Amino acid sequence: MSAFIRNQYSNSRVKAAGKRFRDGNASPEDSIVLDNWRAAHSYVLNTFQATLRNRARGTNVTVAQRLKRRPTIIDKLRREPSMQLNTMHDMAGCRLIFENIDQLIRFREKMTWSRFRHKPKSFFYLYHDTEHPMIKTMERVDKYNYIENPKSSGYRGIHDVYEYNVNSVGGKAWNGLHVEIQYRTVFQHAWATAVEVADLVTTNRIKFSEGDRPHERFFQLSSELISRVYESCYGPLPQIPFDDVVKEFNDIEHSIGLLHTLKRLRTSERSDVFRKNTLLIFYTSDDEIANTLEIETFDSISEAINRYGELEKNLSDVADVVLVRSDSEASVRLAYRNYFSDTVEFVRYIENALSRTEAELPYIGKLAK
């Protein structure tokens, strides 16, 4: 318990600090407030990741976790004027990666029906009358189901948000903090990874729909290709015939050559002695070591958190620093493959999809809820 930091500030003070970061006039004390607020989420994050790993035991589901990076928090505050620091729900995040949509849906169903006291904030239930006066049907309404309703960017996956809520004396101090759980298939994760790698190598911001039109369209079309060929469902462009998707993708690729660029990227092969607590340090703007990765590993979470804070303060202008926890090196590489420049699977999926025709595709039906 002693390794975890408690929040020391009121919601109004955290909100005020976030506003000043948005406006560009944050004080040193505001920085302390932000760092404390973020660090306090480590306890909640650790609790949820333990629950998820326990539920995933004996399966091939990959589970990873991360605290939102300080620069990313500030960027989000500035990109979204209505966003408040004290209500930012993805400060702590767990990611689960599944082999297919059916496995994802089954796992999530069990999670949403869990008997824990944590409060769901991203879905609710509607009850409908039936012909029998004593029987009602129940419908879950999801706020962030991007598989049934893909983002216009092409992003697909499901996000659930929970508010931490316990009665235990030891845990009450963290009540009210939020954690986000991301559910993705390996195909959806390969697409999302390719977006992040492309943003690094092209200086676009496709992830936030701020890229140039050809690059944004490239990923809309690639999402549609992956959705139909590998997951038997529609993506962000359901109205376009498959053969037309292929043709337009080939035209854009001929113009910008992004798939070729991703194919030529050299995946980082470095391997360190694995420990559960890992720091990934990806240099982004130092000319001498740009696009290189350093890895530090720790036996204890407290050591990792302390080192994480040091690196973020010292390298915030030149590197992304990410604290992750996973059960194996392979899990780290899969869950955070963008930092290893690993777009191999994405390229393979797209090249195979481009060789297909409409007649060869599996039946596309309605996704089960």
Tab-separated table of C-alpha atoms in Angstrom:
chain	number	residue	atom	x	y	z
A	1	MET	CA	0.000	0.000	0.000
A	2	SER	CA	2.823	2.413	0.841
A	3	ALA	CA	4.026	2.413	-2.769
A	4	PHE	CA	0.878	4.189	-3.946
A	5	ILE	CA	0.282	7.926	-3.781
A	6	ARG	CA	-2.976	9.448	-2.552
A	7	ASN	CA	-4.601	12.511	-4.053
A	8	GLN	CA	-3.814	15.563	-1.937
A	9	TYR	CA	-6.040	18.152	-3.633
A	10	SER	CA	-9.721	18.958	-4.018
A	11	ASN	CA	-11.534	18.486	-7.316
A	12	SER	CA	-11.843	22.244	-7.690
A	13	ARG	CA	-8.075	22.688	-7.262
A	14	VAL	CA	-7.343	19.955	-9.816
A	15	LYS	CA	-9.840	21.517	-12.225
A	16	ALA	CA	-8.221	24.945	-11.801
A	17	ALA	CA	-4.773	23.508	-12.524
A	18	GLY	CA	-6.099	21.894	-15.692
A	19	LYS	CA	-7.612	25.174	-16.860
A	20	ARG	CA	-4.310	26.978	-16.452
A	21	PHE	CA	-2.476	24.247	-18.366
A	22	ARG	CA	-5.029	24.668	-21.148
A	23	ASP	CA	-4.516	28.429	-21.165
A	24	GLY	CA	-0.726	28.124	-21.110
A	25	ASN	CA	-0.136	29.902	-17.800
A	26	ALA	CA	0.298	26.990	-15.372
A	27	SER	CA	2.369	27.673	-12.260
A	28	PRO	CA	4.936	25.349	-10.634
A	29	GLU	CA	2.289	24.511	-8.035
A	30	ASP	CA	-0.132	23.544	-10.827
A	31	SER	CA	2.504	21.096	-12.070
A	32	ILE	CA	2.679	19.545	-8.610
A	33	VAL	CA	-1.122	19.223	-8.546
A	34	LEU	CA	-1.207	17.556	-11.970
A	35	ASP	CA	1.596	15.140	-11.100
A	36	ASN	CA	-0.065	14.185	-7.822
A	37	TRP	CA	-3.463	13.721	-9.493
A	38	ARG	CA	-2.014	11.485	-12.163
A	39	ALA	CA	0.154	9.478	-9.758
A	40	ALA	CA	-2.850	8.863	-7.488
A	41	HIS	CA	-4.419	6.844	-10.304
A	42	SER	CA	-1.655	4.222	-10.023
A	43	TYR	CA	-3.487	2.488	-7.186
A	44	VAL	CA	-6.763	2.275	-9.114
A	45	LEU	CA	-4.902	1.120	-12.202
A	46	ASN	CA	-3.130	-1.605	-10.262
A	47	THR	CA	-6.408	-2.843	-8.784
A	48	PHE	CA	-8.132	-3.135	-12.148
A	49	GLN	CA	-5.193	-4.713	-13.946
A	50	ALA	CA	-5.018	-7.395	-11.271
A	51	THR	CA	-8.727	-8.130	-11.773
A	52	LEU	CA	-8.345	-8.274	-15.546
A	53	ARG	CA	-5.273	-10.515	-15.423
A	54	ASN	CA	-7.081	-12.880	-13.104
A	55	ARG	CA	-10.032	-13.071	-15.503
A	56	ALA	CA	-7.716	-13.541	-18.494
A	57	ARG	CA	-5.682	-16.304	-16.860
A	58	GLY	CA	-5.566	-19.433	-18.985
A	59	THR	CA	-6.521	-17.571	-22.175
A	60	ASN	CA	-4.515	-15.955	-24.976
A	61	VAL	CA	-5.797	-12.477	-24.077
A	62	THR	CA	-3.044	-9.872	-23.729
A	63	VAL	CA	-3.428	-7.454	-20.805
A	64	ALA	CA	-1.396	-4.277	-20.384
A	65	GLN	CA	-1.732	-1.018	-18.486
A	66	ARG	CA	-0.459	2.539	-18.566
A	67	LEU	CA	-0.778	5.920	-16.889
A	68	LYS	CA	-1.514	8.744	-19.297
A	69	ARG	CA	1.633	10.693	-20.099
A	70	ARG	CA	1.922	14.243	-18.813
A	71	PRO	CA	2.372	15.835	-22.281
A	72	THR	CA	-0.601	13.829	-23.568
A	73	ILE	CA	-2.773	15.096	-20.714
A	74	ILE	CA	-1.894	18.703	-21.494
A	75	ASP	CA	-2.406	18.144	-25.218
A	76	LYS	CA	-5.857	16.683	-24.590
A	77	LEU	CA	-6.852	19.647	-22.425
A	78	ARG	CA	-5.894	21.985	-25.264
A	79	ARG	CA	-7.512	19.922	-28.027
A	80	GLU	CA	-10.816	19.561	-26.191
A	81	PRO	CA	-11.906	22.895	-24.665
A	82	SER	CA	-14.692	21.305	-22.615
A	83	MET	CA	-12.382	18.693	-21.075
A	84	GLN	CA	-11.578	19.113	-17.375
A	85	LEU	CA	-8.552	17.602	-15.683
A	86	ASN	CA	-10.556	16.317	-12.716
A	87	THR	CA	-13.006	14.431	-14.971
A	88	MET	CA	-10.574	13.122	-17.619
A	89	HIS	CA	-11.579	9.464	-17.544
A	90	ASP	CA	-8.580	7.872	-19.273
A	91	MET	CA	-5.863	9.015	-16.877
A	92	ALA	CA	-5.446	5.340	-15.986
A	93	GLY	CA	-5.890	2.799	-18.751
A	94	CYS	CA	-5.925	-0.964	-19.203
A	95	ARG	CA	-5.816	-2.524	-22.655
A	96	LEU	CA	-6.955	-6.026	-23.583
A	97	ILE	CA	-6.173	-7.556	-26.966
A	98	PHE	CA	-8.209	-10.507	-28.244
A	99	GLU	CA	-7.919	-12.967	-31.105
A	100	ASN	CA	-11.363	-12.101	-32.483
A	101	ILE	CA	-14.540	-10.125	-31.839
A	102	ASP	CA	-16.465	-13.073	-30.384
A	103	GLN	CA	-13.809	-13.603	-27.722
A	104	LEU	CA	-13.790	-9.870	-26.981
A	105	ILE	CA	-17.565	-9.694	-26.580
A	106	ARG	CA	-17.732	-12.762	-24.319
A	107	PHE	CA	-14.986	-11.433	-22.046
A	108	ARG	CA	-16.545	-7.987	-21.854
A	109	GLU	CA	-19.994	-9.403	-21.096
A	110	LYS	CA	-18.610	-11.177	-18.047
A	111	MET	CA	-16.806	-8.010	-16.991
A	112	THR	CA	-19.869	-5.782	-17.289
A	113	TRP	CA	-21.894	-8.211	-15.165
A	114	SER	CA	-19.262	-8.348	-12.423
A	115	ARG	CA	-20.516	-7.928	-8.888
A	116	PHE	CA	-17.895	-5.412	-7.810
A	117	ARG	CA	-19.014	-2.025	-6.506
A	118	HIS	CA	-17.141	0.062	-9.084
A	119	LYS	CA	-19.542	2.288	-11.006
A	120	PRO	CA	-19.813	1.977	-14.804
A	121	LYS	CA	-19.722	5.401	-16.450
A	122	SER	CA	-19.738	4.420	-20.127
A	123	PHE	CA	-22.831	2.244	-20.384
A	124	PHE	CA	-26.268	1.923	-18.842
A	125	TYR	CA	-29.317	-0.307	-19.166
A	126	LEU	CA	-32.765	0.412	-20.554
A	127	TYR	CA	-35.715	-1.747	-19.564
A	128	HIS	CA	-38.558	-2.370	-22.014
A	129	ASP	CA	-42.056	-3.660	-21.342
A	130	THR	CA	-43.205	-6.923	-22.897
A	131	GLU	CA	-46.608	-8.518	-23.373
A	132	HIS	CA	-46.204	-10.121	-19.963
A	133	PRO	CA	-46.703	-7.485	-17.215
A	134	MET	CA	-44.099	-9.111	-14.957
A	135	ILE	CA	-41.367	-9.471	-17.592
A	136	LYS	CA	-39.160	-6.756	-19.033
A	137	THR	CA	-36.368	-6.953	-21.572
A	138	MET	CA	-33.071	-5.246	-20.917
A	139	GLU	CA	-30.878	-3.376	-23.397
A	140	ARG	CA	-27.372	-2.110	-22.692
A	141	VAL	CA	-26.525	1.255	-24.225
A	142	ASP	CA	-22.807	1.786	-24.835
A	143	LYS	CA	-21.236	5.218	-25.047
A	144	TYR	CA	-17.908	4.155	-26.548
A	145	ASN	CA	-18.628	1.101	-28.704
A	146	TYR	CA	-16.498	1.849	-31.750
A	147	ILE	CA	-16.955	-1.630	-33.204
A	148	GLU	CA	-20.670	-1.172	-33.773
A	149	ASN	CA	-20.124	2.526	-34.488
A	150	PRO	CA	-16.579	3.080	-35.826
A	151	LYS	CA	-15.046	6.521	-35.504
A	152	SER	CA	-14.842	8.503	-38.727
A	153	SER	CA	-11.053	8.094	-38.540
A	154	GLY	CA	-11.469	4.324	-38.842
A	155	TYR	CA	-10.708	3.571	-35.187
A	156	ARG	CA	-12.489	0.476	-33.891
A	157	GLY	CA	-12.627	-1.025	-30.420
A	158	ILE	CA	-14.694	-0.684	-27.255
A	159	HIS	CA	-13.867	1.533	-24.277
A	160	ASP	CA	-15.446	1.119	-20.865
A	161	VAL	CA	-14.982	3.584	-18.018
A	162	TYR	CA	-15.392	2.752	-14.340
A	163	GLU	CA	-15.373	4.937	-11.262
A	164	TYR	CA	-13.446	3.305	-8.448
A	165	ASN	CA	-15.716	2.607	-5.486
A	166	VAL	CA	-14.984	0.370	-2.491
A	167	ASN	CA	-15.929	0.178	1.178
A	168	SER	CA	-12.577	-1.060	2.440
A	169	VAL	CA	-10.668	1.226	4.784
A	170	GLY	CA	-7.495	0.788	2.758
A	171	GLY	CA	-9.075	1.628	-0.597
A	172	LYS	CA	-11.557	4.404	0.207
A	173	ALA	CA	-8.935	7.111	-0.309
A	174	TRP	CA	-9.060	6.418	-4.062
A	175	ASN	CA	-12.853	6.367	-4.439
A	176	GLY	CA	-14.071	8.556	-7.292
A	177	LEU	CA	-11.042	8.102	-9.558
A	178	HIS	CA	-11.629	6.681	-13.029
A	179	VAL	CA	-10.051	3.957	-15.112
A	180	GLU	CA	-10.611	3.217	-18.790
A	181	ILE	CA	-10.567	-0.317	-20.189
A	182	GLN	CA	-9.855	-0.645	-23.910
A	183	TYR	CA	-10.982	-3.790	-25.707
A	184	ARG	CA	-9.431	-4.474	-29.133
A	185	THR	CA	-8.907	-7.437	-31.407
A	186	VAL	CA	-5.452	-8.114	-32.834
A	187	PHE	CA	-6.686	-6.656	-36.138
A	188	GLN	CA	-8.000	-3.458	-34.576
A	189	HIS	CA	-4.807	-3.141	-32.553
A	190	ALA	CA	-2.619	-3.563	-35.639
A	191	TRP	CA	-4.545	-0.718	-37.307
A	192	ALA	CA	-4.254	1.569	-34.254
A	193	THR	CA	-0.539	0.810	-33.992
A	194	ALA	CA	-0.006	1.693	-37.650
A	195	VAL	CA	-1.737	5.049	-37.086
A	196	GLU	CA	0.605	5.921	-34.222
A	197	VAL	CA	3.697	4.833	-36.138
A	198	ALA	CA	2.549	6.786	-39.207
A	199	ASP	CA	2.078	9.881	-37.046
A	200	LEU	CA	5.680	9.524	-35.889
A	201	VAL	CA	7.212	9.042	-39.337
A	202	THR	CA	5.033	11.534	-41.261
A	203	THR	CA	4.552	14.222	-38.535
A	204	ASN	CA	0.781	13.975	-39.060
A	205	ARG	CA	-1.740	13.694	-36.213
A	206	ILE	CA	-4.045	11.165	-37.825
A	207	LYS	CA	-4.917	9.720	-34.418
A	208	PHE	CA	-6.656	12.995	-33.574
A	209	SER	CA	-8.123	13.544	-37.072
A	210	GLU	CA	-5.601	16.313	-37.705
A	211	GLY	CA	-3.684	14.719	-40.576
A	212	ASP	CA	-3.733	15.713	-44.218
A	213	ARG	CA	-6.597	14.324	-46.279
A	214	PRO	CA	-4.695	11.564	-48.174
A	215	HIS	CA	-3.225	10.098	-44.978
A	216	GLU	CA	-6.557	10.248	-43.163
A	217	ARG	CA	-8.277	8.561	-46.103
A	218	PHE	CA	-5.559	5.886	-46.200
A	219	PHE	CA	-6.500	4.793	-42.687
A	220	GLN	CA	-10.253	5.034	-43.229
A	221	LEU	CA	-9.925	2.696	-46.199
A	222	SER	CA	-7.497	0.354	-44.441
A	223	SER	CA	-9.911	0.084	-41.514
A	224	GLU	CA	-12.686	-0.864	-43.926
A	225	LEU	CA	-10.477	-3.479	-45.574
A	226	ILE	CA	-9.555	-5.060	-42.241
A	227	SER	CA	-13.141	-4.968	-40.956
A	228	ARG	CA	-14.622	-6.783	-43.929
A	229	VAL	CA	-11.863	-9.278	-44.690
A	230	TYR	CA	-10.878	-10.342	-41.173
A	231	GLU	CA	-13.873	-9.574	-38.964
A	232	SER	CA	-16.879	-10.001	-41.272
A	233	CYS	CA	-18.320	-6.597	-40.447
A	234	TYR	CA	-18.367	-3.076	-41.811
A	235	GLY	CA	-15.986	-0.321	-40.793
A	236	PRO	CA	-16.290	3.455	-41.220
A	237	LEU	CA	-17.243	3.242	-44.930
A	238	PRO	CA	-20.078	0.685	-45.127
A	239	GLN	CA	-21.691	2.335	-48.145
A	240	ILE	CA	-18.719	1.795	-50.489
A	241	PRO	CA	-18.517	-1.502	-52.444
A	242	PHE	CA	-15.471	-3.538	-51.485
A	243	ASP	CA	-13.877	-3.472	-54.935
A	244	ASP	CA	-14.141	0.331	-54.903
A	245	VAL	CA	-12.454	0.421	-51.483
A	246	VAL	CA	-9.564	-1.586	-52.927
A	247	LYS	CA	-9.276	0.664	-55.979
A	248	GLU	CA	-9.322	3.897	-53.976
A	249	PHE	CA	-6.787	2.533	-51.500
A	250	ASN	CA	-4.433	1.565	-54.328
A	251	ASP	CA	-4.806	5.028	-55.869
A	252	ILE	CA	-3.921	6.748	-52.579
A	253	GLU	CA	-1.033	4.385	-51.898
A	254	HIS	CA	0.331	5.134	-55.372
A	255	SER	CA	0.217	8.831	-54.458
A	256	ILE	CA	1.668	8.840	-50.915
A	257	GLY	CA	3.439	5.461	-50.617
A	258	LEU	CA	2.598	5.091	-46.932
A	259	LEU	CA	2.169	1.310	-46.969
A	260	HIS	CA	5.571	1.047	-48.632
A	261	THR	CA	7.062	3.311	-45.950
A	262	LEU	CA	5.576	1.217	-43.143
A	263	LYS	CA	6.815	-1.953	-44.820
A	264	ARG	CA	10.373	-0.618	-44.902
A	265	LEU	CA	10.438	0.343	-41.224
A	266	ARG	CA	12.833	-1.713	-39.220
A	267	THR	CA	11.199	-3.239	-36.177
A	268	SER	CA	13.247	-2.800	-33.023
A	269	GLU	CA	14.803	-6.156	-32.197
A	270	ARG	CA	16.366	-5.129	-28.923
A	271	SER	CA	15.541	-7.282	-25.952
A	272	ASP	CA	16.179	-6.555	-22.300
A	273	VAL	CA	15.976	-8.761	-19.255
A	274	PHE	CA	12.229	-8.745	-18.696
A	275	ARG	CA	10.619	-7.538	-15.497
A	276	LYS	CA	6.943	-6.815	-14.937
A	277	ASN	CA	7.476	-3.038	-14.562
A	278	THR	CA	8.885	-1.568	-17.768
A	279	LEU	CA	9.695	1.961	-18.930
A	280	LEU	CA	9.685	2.563	-22.684
A	281	ILE	CA	11.624	5.711	-23.626
A	282	PHE	CA	11.033	6.649	-27.258
A	283	TYR	CA	13.037	9.650	-28.450
A	284	THR	CA	11.046	11.835	-30.825
A	285	SER	CA	12.877	15.112	-31.413
A	286	ASP	CA	16.557	14.768	-30.522
A	287	ASP	CA	18.232	14.705	-33.941
A	288	GLU	CA	21.025	12.354	-32.922
A	289	ILE	CA	18.809	9.649	-31.468
A	290	ALA	CA	15.382	10.426	-32.951
A	291	ASN	CA	13.061	7.417	-33.388
A	292	THR	CA	15.182	5.237	-31.109
A	293	LEU	CA	13.920	3.245	-28.158
A	294	GLU	CA	15.427	2.740	-24.729
A	295	ILE	CA	14.028	0.295	-22.198
A	296	GLU	CA	14.414	0.265	-18.422
A	297	THR	CA	12.953	-2.478	-16.245
A	298	PHE	CA	12.274	-2.652	-12.510
A	299	ASP	CA	11.372	-5.291	-9.960
A	300	SER	CA	9.057	-3.014	-7.964
A	301	ILE	CA	6.299	-0.648	-9.055
A	302	SER	CA	7.479	2.039	-6.604
A	303	GLU	CA	10.951	2.137	-8.188
A	304	ALA	CA	9.388	2.333	-11.644
A	305	ILE	CA	7.043	5.182	-10.646
A	306	ASN	CA	9.891	7.210	-9.132
A	307	ARG	CA	12.073	6.759	-12.210
A	308	TYR	CA	9.107	7.540	-14.466
A	309	GLY	CA	8.652	10.897	-12.747
A	310	GLU	CA	12.336	11.757	-13.131
A	311	LEU	CA	12.429	10.921	-16.837
A	312	GLU	CA	9.237	12.803	-17.654
A	313	LYS	CA	10.622	15.964	-16.071
A	314	ASN	CA	14.000	15.653	-17.782
A	315	LEU	CA	12.920	14.377	-21.212
A	316	SER	CA	9.453	15.855	-21.728
A	317	ASP	CA	10.575	17.867	-24.770
A	318	VAL	CA	12.475	15.109	-26.562
A	319	ALA	CA	10.926	11.750	-25.672
A	320	ASP	CA	7.769	9.801	-24.927
A	321	VAL	CA	8.130	7.967	-21.620
A	322	VAL	CA	5.611	5.212	-20.928
A	323	LEU	CA	5.303	3.084	-17.797
A	324	VAL	CA	3.764	-0.284	-18.623
A	325	ARG	CA	3.101	-3.480	-16.723
A	326	SER	CA	2.725	-6.800	-18.511
A	327	ASP	CA	3.330	-10.437	-17.739
A	328	SER	CA	5.926	-11.038	-20.460
A	329	GLU	CA	8.175	-9.305	-22.953
A	330	ALA	CA	5.945	-10.598	-25.750
A	331	SER	CA	2.949	-8.907	-24.124
A	332	VAL	CA	4.808	-5.594	-23.915
A	333	ARG	CA	5.782	-5.850	-27.575
A	334	LEU	CA	2.220	-6.639	-28.634
A	335	ALA	CA	0.443	-4.055	-26.500
A	336	TYR	CA	2.935	-1.243	-27.209
A	337	ARG	CA	4.218	-2.266	-30.613
A	338	ASN	CA	4.095	1.352	-31.846
A	339	TYR	CA	7.207	2.056	-29.753
A	340	PHE	CA	8.962	-0.846	-31.462
A	341	SER	CA	7.978	0.522	-34.902
A	342	ASP	CA	6.190	-2.782	-35.416
A	343	THR	CA	3.733	-2.510	-38.309
A	344	VAL	CA	4.494	-5.938	-39.742
A	345	GLU	CA	1.053	-7.383	-39.015
A	346	PHE	CA	-0.764	-4.327	-40.357
A	347	VAL	CA	1.153	-4.484	-43.638
A	348	ARG	CA	0.472	-8.210	-43.939
A	349	TYR	CA	-3.247	-7.761	-43.266
A	350	ILE	CA	-3.578	-5.000	-45.853
A	351	GLU	CA	-1.559	-6.730	-48.564
A	352	ASN	CA	-3.693	-9.841	-48.179
A	353	ALA	CA	-6.931	-7.826	-48.160
A	354	LEU	CA	-5.947	-6.029	-51.364
A	355	SER	CA	-5.676	-9.380	-53.137
A	356	ARG	CA	-9.305	-10.237	-52.358
A	357	THR	CA	-12.494	-9.495	-54.279
A	358	GLU	CA	-16.052	-8.868	-53.115
A	359	ALA	CA	-17.081	-12.394	-54.118
A	360	GLU	CA	-14.423	-13.931	-51.866
A	361	LEU	CA	-15.486	-12.140	-48.689
A	362	PRO	CA	-17.304	-13.922	-45.866
A	363	TYR	CA	-20.912	-13.063	-45.118
A	364	ILE	CA	-21.219	-9.780	-43.257
A	365	GLY	CA	-23.990	-9.921	-40.693
A	366	LYS	CA	-25.030	-7.823	-37.729
A	367	LEU	CA	-22.654	-7.921	-34.780
A	368	ALA	CA	-23.940	-9.674	-31.703
A	369	LYS	CA	-24.321	-7.441	-28.664
